[in-house]
mmCIF file of N, CA and C in Angstrom:
data_model
loop_
_atom_site.group_PDB
_atom_site.id
_atom_site.type_symbol
_atom_site.label_atom_id
_atom_site.label_comp_id
_atom_site.label_asym_id
_atom_site.label_seq_id
_atom_site.Cartn_x
_atom_site.Cartn_y
_atom_site.Cartn_z
ATOM 1 N N MET X 273 -27.797 3.511 4.987
ATOM 2 C CA MET X 273 -27.535 2.120 4.728
ATOM 3 C C MET X 273 -26.465 1.979 3.638
ATOM 4 N N ALA X 274 -26.543 2.792 2.598
ATOM 5 C CA ALA X 274 -25.566 2.707 1.509
ATOM 6 C C ALA X 274 -24.166 3.030 2.007
ATOM 7 N N GLU X 275 -24.050 4.050 2.851
ATOM 8 C CA GLU X 275 -22.730 4.412 3.379
ATOM 9 C C GLU X 275 -22.155 3.286 4.221
ATOM 10 N N ASP X 276 -22.996 2.639 5.035
ATOM 11 C CA ASP X 276 -22.523 1.510 5.843
ATOM 12 C C ASP X 276 -22.029 0.381 4.946
ATOM 13 N N LEU X 277 -22.781 0.084 3.901
ATOM 14 C CA LEU X 277 -22.397 -0.980 2.980
ATOM 15 C C LEU X 277 -21.078 -0.638 2.280
ATOM 16 N N LEU X 278 -20.946 0.597 1.820
ATOM 17 C CA LEU X 278 -19.706 1.016 1.161
ATOM 18 C C LEU X 278 -18.504 0.878 2.094
ATOM 19 N N THR X 279 -18.681 1.260 3.348
ATOM 20 C CA THR X 279 -17.603 1.149 4.325
ATOM 21 C C THR X 279 -17.228 -0.308 4.553
ATOM 22 N N MET X 280 -18.229 -1.175 4.685
ATOM 23 C CA MET X 280 -17.961 -2.595 4.919
ATOM 24 C C MET X 280 -17.252 -3.246 3.734
ATOM 25 N N VAL X 281 -17.670 -2.893 2.527
ATOM 26 C CA VAL X 281 -17.013 -3.443 1.338
ATOM 27 C C VAL X 281 -15.573 -2.947 1.272
ATOM 28 N N ASP X 282 -15.353 -1.679 1.527
ATOM 29 C CA ASP X 282 -13.999 -1.131 1.489
ATOM 30 C C ASP X 282 -13.120 -1.763 2.563
ATOM 31 N N ASP X 283 -13.678 -2.016 3.734
ATOM 32 C CA ASP X 283 -12.907 -2.669 4.800
ATOM 33 C C ASP X 283 -12.548 -4.102 4.422
ATOM 34 N N ALA X 284 -13.487 -4.816 3.805
ATOM 35 C CA ALA X 284 -13.271 -6.224 3.457
ATOM 36 C C ALA X 284 -12.366 -6.381 2.241
ATOM 37 N N MET X 285 -12.484 -5.469 1.294
ATOM 38 C CA MET X 285 -11.723 -5.565 0.045
ATOM 39 C C MET X 285 -11.220 -4.178 -0.338
ATOM 40 N N PRO X 286 -10.176 -3.702 0.352
ATOM 41 C CA PRO X 286 -9.662 -2.355 0.056
ATOM 42 C C PRO X 286 -9.308 -2.208 -1.417
ATOM 43 N N GLY X 287 -9.606 -1.035 -1.940
ATOM 44 C CA GLY X 287 -9.276 -0.756 -3.333
ATOM 45 C C GLY X 287 -10.345 -1.190 -4.324
ATOM 46 N N THR X 288 -11.413 -1.811 -3.825
ATOM 47 C CA THR X 288 -12.493 -2.227 -4.708
ATOM 48 C C THR X 288 -13.180 -0.998 -5.287
ATOM 49 N N ARG X 289 -13.428 -1.031 -6.587
ATOM 50 C CA ARG X 289 -14.150 0.074 -7.214
ATOM 51 C C ARG X 289 -15.641 -0.157 -6.975
ATOM 52 N N MET X 290 -16.286 0.824 -6.374
ATOM 53 C CA MET X 290 -17.711 0.708 -6.061
ATOM 54 C C MET X 290 -18.469 1.817 -6.765
ATOM 55 N N LEU X 291 -19.590 1.461 -7.318
ATOM 56 C CA LEU X 291 -20.459 2.417 -7.985
ATOM 57 C C LEU X 291 -21.778 2.424 -7.235
ATOM 58 N N MET X 292 -22.332 3.608 -7.025
ATOM 59 C CA MET X 292 -23.569 3.706 -6.265
ATOM 60 C C MET X 292 -24.597 4.492 -7.066
ATOM 61 N N ALA X 293 -25.813 3.973 -7.056
ATOM 62 C CA ALA X 293 -26.918 4.648 -7.733
ATOM 63 C C ALA X 293 -28.061 4.806 -6.748
ATOM 64 N N SER X 294 -28.699 5.943 -6.766
ATOM 65 C CA SER X 294 -29.804 6.192 -5.839
ATOM 66 C C SER X 294 -31.158 5.805 -6.428
ATOM 67 N N THR X 295 -31.191 5.524 -7.728
ATOM 68 C CA THR X 295 -32.447 5.122 -8.380
ATOM 69 C C THR X 295 -32.163 3.994 -9.368
ATOM 70 N N PRO X 296 -33.182 3.199 -9.700
ATOM 71 C CA PRO X 296 -32.986 2.171 -10.730
ATOM 72 C C PRO X 296 -32.582 2.764 -12.078
ATOM 73 N N GLU X 297 -33.073 3.942 -12.394
ATOM 74 C CA GLU X 297 -32.724 4.587 -13.655
ATOM 75 C C GLU X 297 -31.236 4.935 -13.694
ATOM 76 N N ARG X 298 -30.725 5.429 -12.595
ATOM 77 C CA ARG X 298 -29.300 5.755 -12.521
ATOM 78 C C ARG X 298 -28.474 4.475 -12.588
ATOM 79 N N ALA X 299 -28.940 3.408 -11.960
ATOM 80 C CA ALA X 299 -28.241 2.124 -12.031
ATOM 81 C C ALA X 299 -28.161 1.640 -13.477
ATOM 82 N N ALA X 300 -29.251 1.794 -14.223
ATOM 83 C CA ALA X 300 -29.264 1.383 -15.632
ATOM 84 C C ALA X 300 -28.238 2.184 -16.433
ATOM 85 N N GLU X 301 -28.121 3.483 -16.147
ATOM 86 C CA GLU X 301 -27.115 4.316 -16.822
ATOM 87 C C GLU X 301 -25.707 3.815 -16.515
ATOM 88 N N ILE X 302 -25.456 3.516 -15.258
ATOM 89 C CA ILE X 302 -24.134 3.029 -14.857
ATOM 90 C C ILE X 302 -23.815 1.718 -15.558
ATOM 91 N N LEU X 303 -24.798 0.825 -15.641
ATOM 92 C CA LEU X 303 -24.574 -0.489 -16.246
ATOM 93 C C LEU X 303 -24.346 -0.413 -17.755
ATOM 94 N N ARG X 304 -24.715 0.680 -18.374
ATOM 95 C CA ARG X 304 -24.422 0.850 -19.803
ATOM 96 C C ARG X 304 -22.928 1.022 -20.045
ATOM 97 N N ASP X 305 -22.249 1.626 -19.066
ATOM 98 C CA ASP X 305 -20.839 1.964 -19.235
ATOM 99 C C ASP X 305 -19.869 1.151 -18.387
ATOM 100 N N HIS X 306 -20.397 0.403 -17.418
ATOM 101 C CA HIS X 306 -19.529 -0.311 -16.488
ATOM 102 C C HIS X 306 -20.008 -1.742 -16.292
ATOM 103 N N ARG X 307 -19.040 -2.640 -16.146
ATOM 104 C CA ARG X 307 -19.340 -4.022 -15.815
ATOM 105 C C ARG X 307 -19.258 -4.154 -14.294
ATOM 106 N N VAL X 308 -20.184 -4.917 -13.708
ATOM 107 C CA VAL X 308 -20.136 -5.169 -12.270
ATOM 108 C C VAL X 308 -20.109 -6.668 -12.025
ATOM 109 N N ASP X 309 -19.519 -7.049 -10.904
ATOM 110 C CA ASP X 309 -19.451 -8.455 -10.532
ATOM 111 C C ASP X 309 -20.482 -8.810 -9.480
ATOM 112 N N ILE X 310 -20.827 -7.851 -8.640
ATOM 113 C CA ILE X 310 -21.826 -8.057 -7.602
ATOM 114 C C ILE X 310 -22.638 -6.780 -7.463
ATOM 115 N N ALA X 311 -23.940 -6.934 -7.344
ATOM 116 C CA ALA X 311 -24.828 -5.782 -7.185
ATOM 117 C C ALA X 311 -25.661 -5.968 -5.923
ATOM 118 N N PHE X 312 -25.508 -5.058 -4.981
ATOM 119 C CA PHE X 312 -26.344 -5.028 -3.791
ATOM 120 C C PHE X 312 -27.496 -4.084 -4.102
ATOM 121 N N LEU X 313 -28.716 -4.598 -4.072
ATOM 122 C CA LEU X 313 -29.876 -3.799 -4.467
ATOM 123 C C LEU X 313 -30.889 -3.726 -3.338
ATOM 124 N N ASN X 314 -31.328 -2.524 -3.048
ATOM 125 C CA ASN X 314 -32.365 -2.323 -2.038
ATOM 126 C C ASN X 314 -33.699 -2.135 -2.753
ATOM 127 N N LEU X 315 -34.104 -3.184 -3.457
ATOM 128 C CA LEU X 315 -35.368 -3.205 -4.200
ATOM 129 C C LEU X 315 -36.087 -4.518 -3.909
ATOM 130 N N SER X 316 -37.384 -4.477 -3.916
ATOM 131 C CA SER X 316 -38.134 -5.726 -3.790
ATOM 132 C C SER X 316 -38.005 -6.489 -5.105
ATOM 133 N N PRO X 317 -38.200 -7.803 -5.084
ATOM 134 C CA PRO X 317 -38.139 -8.561 -6.328
ATOM 135 C C PRO X 317 -39.110 -8.032 -7.386
ATOM 136 N N LEU X 318 -40.302 -7.626 -6.967
ATOM 137 C CA LEU X 318 -41.287 -7.096 -7.910
ATOM 138 C C LEU X 318 -40.810 -5.774 -8.519
ATOM 139 N N ALA X 319 -40.311 -4.875 -7.683
ATOM 140 C CA ALA X 319 -39.793 -3.595 -8.195
ATOM 141 C C ALA X 319 -38.598 -3.824 -9.115
ATOM 142 N N LEU X 320 -37.740 -4.758 -8.762
ATOM 143 C CA LEU X 320 -36.578 -5.062 -9.593
ATOM 144 C C LEU X 320 -37.008 -5.590 -10.953
ATOM 145 N N ALA X 321 -38.013 -6.435 -10.988
ATOM 146 C CA ALA X 321 -38.498 -7.006 -12.249
ATOM 147 C C ALA X 321 -39.005 -5.924 -13.197
ATOM 148 N N ARG X 322 -39.473 -4.824 -12.667
ATOM 149 C CA ARG X 322 -40.007 -3.731 -13.490
ATOM 150 C C ARG X 322 -38.926 -2.827 -14.077
ATOM 151 N N THR X 323 -37.687 -3.001 -13.650
ATOM 152 C CA THR X 323 -36.639 -2.054 -14.029
ATOM 153 C C THR X 323 -35.851 -2.410 -15.280
ATOM 154 N N GLY X 324 -35.750 -3.680 -15.610
ATOM 155 C CA GLY X 324 -34.886 -4.096 -16.700
ATOM 156 C C GLY X 324 -33.455 -4.340 -16.250
ATOM 157 N N LEU X 325 -33.168 -4.109 -14.965
ATOM 158 C CA LEU X 325 -31.810 -4.312 -14.454
ATOM 159 C C LEU X 325 -31.423 -5.786 -14.426
ATOM 160 N N VAL X 326 -32.393 -6.653 -14.183
ATOM 161 C CA VAL X 326 -32.099 -8.086 -14.078
ATOM 162 C C VAL X 326 -31.435 -8.584 -15.356
ATOM 163 N N GLU X 327 -31.982 -8.222 -16.484
ATOM 164 C CA GLU X 327 -31.434 -8.678 -17.761
ATOM 165 C C GLU X 327 -30.000 -8.197 -17.952
ATOM 166 N N ARG X 328 -29.755 -6.939 -17.621
ATOM 167 C CA ARG X 328 -28.399 -6.394 -17.774
ATOM 168 C C ARG X 328 -27.419 -7.091 -16.838
ATOM 169 N N LEU X 329 -27.831 -7.293 -15.586
ATOM 170 C CA LEU X 329 -26.960 -7.943 -14.612
ATOM 171 C C LEU X 329 -26.707 -9.400 -14.969
ATOM 172 N N GLU X 330 -27.736 -10.094 -15.436
ATOM 173 C CA GLU X 330 -27.557 -11.491 -15.841
ATOM 174 C C GLU X 330 -26.644 -11.602 -17.058
ATOM 175 N N ALA X 331 -26.740 -10.659 -17.980
ATOM 176 C CA ALA X 331 -25.867 -10.671 -19.153
ATOM 177 C C ALA X 331 -24.397 -10.500 -18.739
ATOM 178 N N MET X 332 -24.165 -9.772 -17.655
ATOM 179 C CA MET X 332 -22.815 -9.580 -17.126
ATOM 180 C C MET X 332 -22.378 -10.734 -16.235
ATOM 181 N N ARG X 333 -23.302 -11.620 -15.949
ATOM 182 C CA ARG X 333 -23.073 -12.719 -15.005
ATOM 183 C C ARG X 333 -22.752 -12.187 -13.613
ATOM 184 N N ALA X 334 -23.362 -11.049 -13.284
ATOM 185 C CA ALA X 334 -23.171 -10.447 -11.968
ATOM 186 C C ALA X 334 -24.017 -11.178 -10.931
ATOM 187 N N MET X 335 -23.511 -11.240 -9.728
ATOM 188 C CA MET X 335 -24.262 -11.806 -8.625
ATOM 189 C C MET X 335 -25.164 -10.708 -8.066
ATOM 190 N N VAL X 336 -26.448 -11.019 -7.897
ATOM 191 C CA VAL X 336 -27.414 -10.049 -7.397
ATOM 192 C C VAL X 336 -27.736 -10.390 -5.946
ATOM 193 N N VAL X 337 -27.567 -9.392 -5.077
ATOM 194 C CA VAL X 337 -27.875 -9.554 -3.662
ATOM 195 C C VAL X 337 -28.957 -8.540 -3.316
ATOM 196 N N LEU X 338 -30.133 -9.038 -2.961
ATOM 197 C CA LEU X 338 -31.218 -8.157 -2.539
ATOM 198 C C LEU X 338 -31.114 -7.950 -1.038
ATOM 199 N N MET X 339 -31.329 -6.738 -0.612
ATOM 200 C CA MET X 339 -31.182 -6.420 0.802
ATOM 201 C C MET X 339 -32.534 -6.364 1.492
ATOM 202 N N GLY X 340 -32.674 -7.246 2.494
ATOM 203 C CA GLY X 340 -33.807 -7.176 3.402
ATOM 204 C C GLY X 340 -35.126 -7.723 2.923
ATOM 205 N N HIS X 341 -35.129 -8.679 2.032
ATOM 206 C CA HIS X 341 -36.390 -9.216 1.536
ATOM 207 C C HIS X 341 -36.526 -10.676 1.920
ATOM 208 N N GLU X 342 -37.753 -11.066 2.185
ATOM 209 C CA GLU X 342 -38.026 -12.444 2.591
ATOM 210 C C GLU X 342 -37.592 -13.417 1.515
ATOM 211 N N GLY X 343 -36.990 -14.510 1.922
ATOM 212 C CA GLY X 343 -36.503 -15.517 0.998
ATOM 213 C C GLY X 343 -37.585 -16.158 0.154
ATOM 214 N N SER X 344 -38.815 -16.181 0.632
ATOM 215 C CA SER X 344 -39.886 -16.866 -0.099
ATOM 216 C C SER X 344 -40.288 -16.144 -1.379
ATOM 217 N N ASP X 345 -40.074 -14.826 -1.451
ATOM 218 C CA ASP X 345 -40.483 -14.092 -2.654
ATOM 219 C C ASP X 345 -39.305 -13.713 -3.545
ATOM 220 N N VAL X 346 -38.139 -14.251 -3.267
ATOM 221 C CA VAL X 346 -36.945 -13.924 -4.027
ATOM 222 C C VAL X 346 -36.630 -15.045 -5.011
ATOM 223 N N PRO X 347 -36.444 -14.712 -6.292
ATOM 224 C CA PRO X 347 -36.066 -15.741 -7.266
ATOM 225 C C PRO X 347 -34.801 -16.477 -6.832
ATOM 226 N N ALA X 348 -34.728 -17.747 -7.158
ATOM 227 C CA ALA X 348 -33.637 -18.618 -6.684
ATOM 228 C C ALA X 348 -32.248 -18.132 -7.091
ATOM 229 N N GLN X 349 -32.128 -17.437 -8.220
ATOM 230 C CA GLN X 349 -30.800 -17.013 -8.667
ATOM 231 C C GLN X 349 -30.263 -15.809 -7.885
ATOM 232 N N PHE X 350 -31.097 -15.187 -7.069
ATOM 233 C CA PHE X 350 -30.654 -14.042 -6.271
ATOM 234 C C PHE X 350 -30.275 -14.481 -4.869
ATOM 235 N N ARG X 351 -29.407 -13.710 -4.261
ATOM 236 C CA ARG X 351 -29.046 -13.937 -2.867
ATOM 237 C C ARG X 351 -29.731 -12.861 -2.039
ATOM 238 N N VAL X 352 -29.817 -13.067 -0.741
ATOM 239 C CA VAL X 352 -30.490 -12.119 0.143
ATOM 240 C C VAL X 352 -29.563 -11.745 1.287
ATOM 241 N N LEU X 353 -29.455 -10.466 1.544
ATOM 242 C CA LEU X 353 -28.711 -9.949 2.682
ATOM 243 C C LEU X 353 -29.752 -9.422 3.658
ATOM 244 N N GLU X 354 -30.019 -10.201 4.698
ATOM 245 C CA GLU X 354 -31.059 -9.828 5.663
ATOM 246 C C GLU X 354 -30.681 -8.541 6.395
ATOM 247 N N LEU X 355 -31.670 -7.719 6.627
ATOM 248 C CA LEU X 355 -31.469 -6.490 7.390
ATOM 249 C C LEU X 355 -31.825 -6.730 8.847
ATOM 250 N N PRO X 356 -31.173 -6.146 9.791
ATOM 251 C CA PRO X 356 -29.999 -5.308 9.583
ATOM 252 C C PRO X 356 -28.783 -6.177 9.276
ATOM 253 N N PHE X 357 -28.002 -5.779 8.285
ATOM 254 C CA PHE X 357 -26.834 -6.567 7.919
ATOM 255 C C PHE X 357 -25.650 -6.178 8.798
ATOM 256 N N VAL X 358 -24.740 -7.116 8.918
ATOM 257 C CA VAL X 358 -23.530 -6.896 9.706
ATOM 258 C C VAL X 358 -22.323 -7.200 8.823
ATOM 259 N N ARG X 359 -21.182 -6.781 9.281
ATOM 260 C CA ARG X 359 -19.947 -6.924 8.516
ATOM 261 C C ARG X 359 -19.713 -8.364 8.053
ATOM 262 N N SER X 360 -19.954 -9.337 8.916
ATOM 263 C CA SER X 360 -19.678 -10.728 8.545
ATOM 264 C C SER X 360 -20.563 -11.207 7.401
ATOM 265 N N THR X 361 -21.809 -10.759 7.325
ATOM 266 C CA THR X 361 -22.674 -11.197 6.218
ATOM 267 C C THR X 361 -22.287 -10.518 4.912
ATOM 268 N N VAL X 362 -21.876 -9.271 4.990
ATOM 269 C CA VAL X 362 -21.408 -8.575 3.780
ATOM 270 C C VAL X 362 -20.131 -9.243 3.278
ATOM 271 N N THR X 363 -19.222 -9.537 4.179
ATOM 272 C CA THR X 363 -17.974 -10.202 3.805
ATOM 273 C C THR X 363 -18.258 -11.568 3.187
ATOM 274 N N HIS X 364 -19.214 -12.302 3.747
ATOM 275 C CA HIS X 364 -19.587 -13.609 3.190
ATOM 276 C C HIS X 364 -20.073 -13.467 1.749
ATOM 277 N N GLU X 365 -20.906 -12.490 1.469
ATOM 278 C CA GLU X 365 -21.420 -12.283 0.111
ATOM 279 C C GLU X 365 -20.288 -11.907 -0.847
ATOM 280 N N LEU X 366 -19.359 -11.092 -0.378
ATOM 281 C CA LEU X 366 -18.220 -10.722 -1.219
ATOM 282 C C LEU X 366 -17.350 -11.942 -1.528
ATOM 283 N N ARG X 367 -17.109 -12.763 -0.525
ATOM 284 C CA ARG X 367 -16.321 -13.983 -0.756
ATOM 285 C C ARG X 367 -17.038 -14.919 -1.721
ATOM 286 N N THR X 368 -18.338 -15.055 -1.554
ATOM 287 C CA THR X 368 -19.120 -15.911 -2.448
ATOM 288 C C THR X 368 -19.015 -15.403 -3.884
ATOM 289 N N ALA X 369 -19.102 -14.097 -4.060
ATOM 290 C CA ALA X 369 -18.989 -13.514 -5.401
ATOM 291 C C ALA X 369 -17.607 -13.768 -5.985
ATOM 292 N N MET X 370 -16.575 -13.605 -5.191
ATOM 293 C CA MET X 370 -15.214 -13.835 -5.678
ATOM 294 C C MET X 370 -15.004 -15.305 -6.044
ATOM 295 N N GLN X 371 -15.504 -16.205 -5.224
ATOM 296 C CA GLN X 371 -15.380 -17.631 -5.521
ATOM 297 C C GLN X 371 -16.101 -17.963 -6.826
ATOM 298 N N ARG X 372 -17.258 -17.354 -7.017
ATOM 299 C CA ARG X 372 -18.007 -17.589 -8.252
ATOM 300 C C ARG X 372 -17.229 -17.071 -9.460
ATOM 301 N N LEU X 373 -16.657 -15.881 -9.333
ATOM 302 C CA LEU X 373 -15.882 -15.304 -10.430
ATOM 303 C C LEU X 373 -14.671 -16.155 -10.777
ATOM 304 N N LEU X 374 -14.046 -16.711 -9.760
ATOM 305 C CA LEU X 374 -12.847 -17.512 -9.962
ATOM 306 C C LEU X 374 -13.152 -18.977 -10.252
ATOM 307 N N GLY X 375 -14.443 -19.347 -10.181
ATOM 308 C CA GLY X 375 -14.825 -20.725 -10.462
ATOM 309 C C GLY X 375 -14.527 -21.687 -9.336
ATOM 310 N N ILE X 376 -14.341 -21.183 -8.134
ATOM 311 C CA ILE X 376 -14.045 -22.036 -6.983
ATOM 312 C C ILE X 376 -15.337 -22.634 -6.453
ATOM 313 N N GLY X 377 -15.340 -23.941 -6.216
ATOM 314 C CA GLY X 377 -16.497 -24.588 -5.608
ATOM 315 C C GLY X 377 -17.474 -25.182 -6.585
ATOM 316 N N ARG X 378 -17.313 -24.939 -7.862
ATOM 317 C CA ARG X 378 -18.265 -25.488 -8.837
ATOM 318 C C ARG X 378 -18.261 -26.995 -8.874
ATOM 319 N N GLU X 379 -17.079 -27.585 -8.727
ATOM 320 C CA GLU X 379 -17.002 -29.045 -8.787
ATOM 321 C C GLU X 379 -17.691 -29.689 -7.587
ATOM 322 N N ASN X 380 -17.927 -28.892 -6.524
ATOM 323 C CA ASN X 380 -18.607 -29.415 -5.341
ATOM 324 C C ASN X 380 -20.031 -28.902 -5.237
ATOM 325 N N GLY X 381 -20.592 -28.470 -6.338
ATOM 326 C CA GLY X 381 -21.965 -28.009 -6.327
ATOM 327 C C GLY X 381 -22.126 -26.527 -6.052
ATOM 328 N N GLY X 382 -21.025 -25.777 -5.982
ATOM 329 C CA GLY X 382 -21.120 -24.344 -5.742
ATOM 330 C C GLY X 382 -21.670 -23.621 -6.972
ATOM 331 N N ARG X 383 -22.082 -22.359 -6.748
ATOM 332 C CA ARG X 383 -22.634 -21.564 -7.853
ATOM 333 C C ARG X 383 -21.545 -20.921 -8.653
#
């Protein structure tokens, strides 16, 4: 799944620097040294809450996208990428993140 996501991000935004962690602990190490704008996480909301990653990502104002979790148990500030994901949904999340970073859409109620 990670390789598919990396390929889709590279296809949608060539040259994007991507960092990958196989565990929440490794993700925390990466976040100590690197700023991220969007984080795709394959963790349940409960597991994510136990990691301390939320605080670090929120401090960076990073957009958090949880992969494959029901919308009813996901905090409102997170986005959800339903599984199985396809190129168009990944591209949509990337565009949403870029618009947020650039401040596009805020005057019309965007995030």
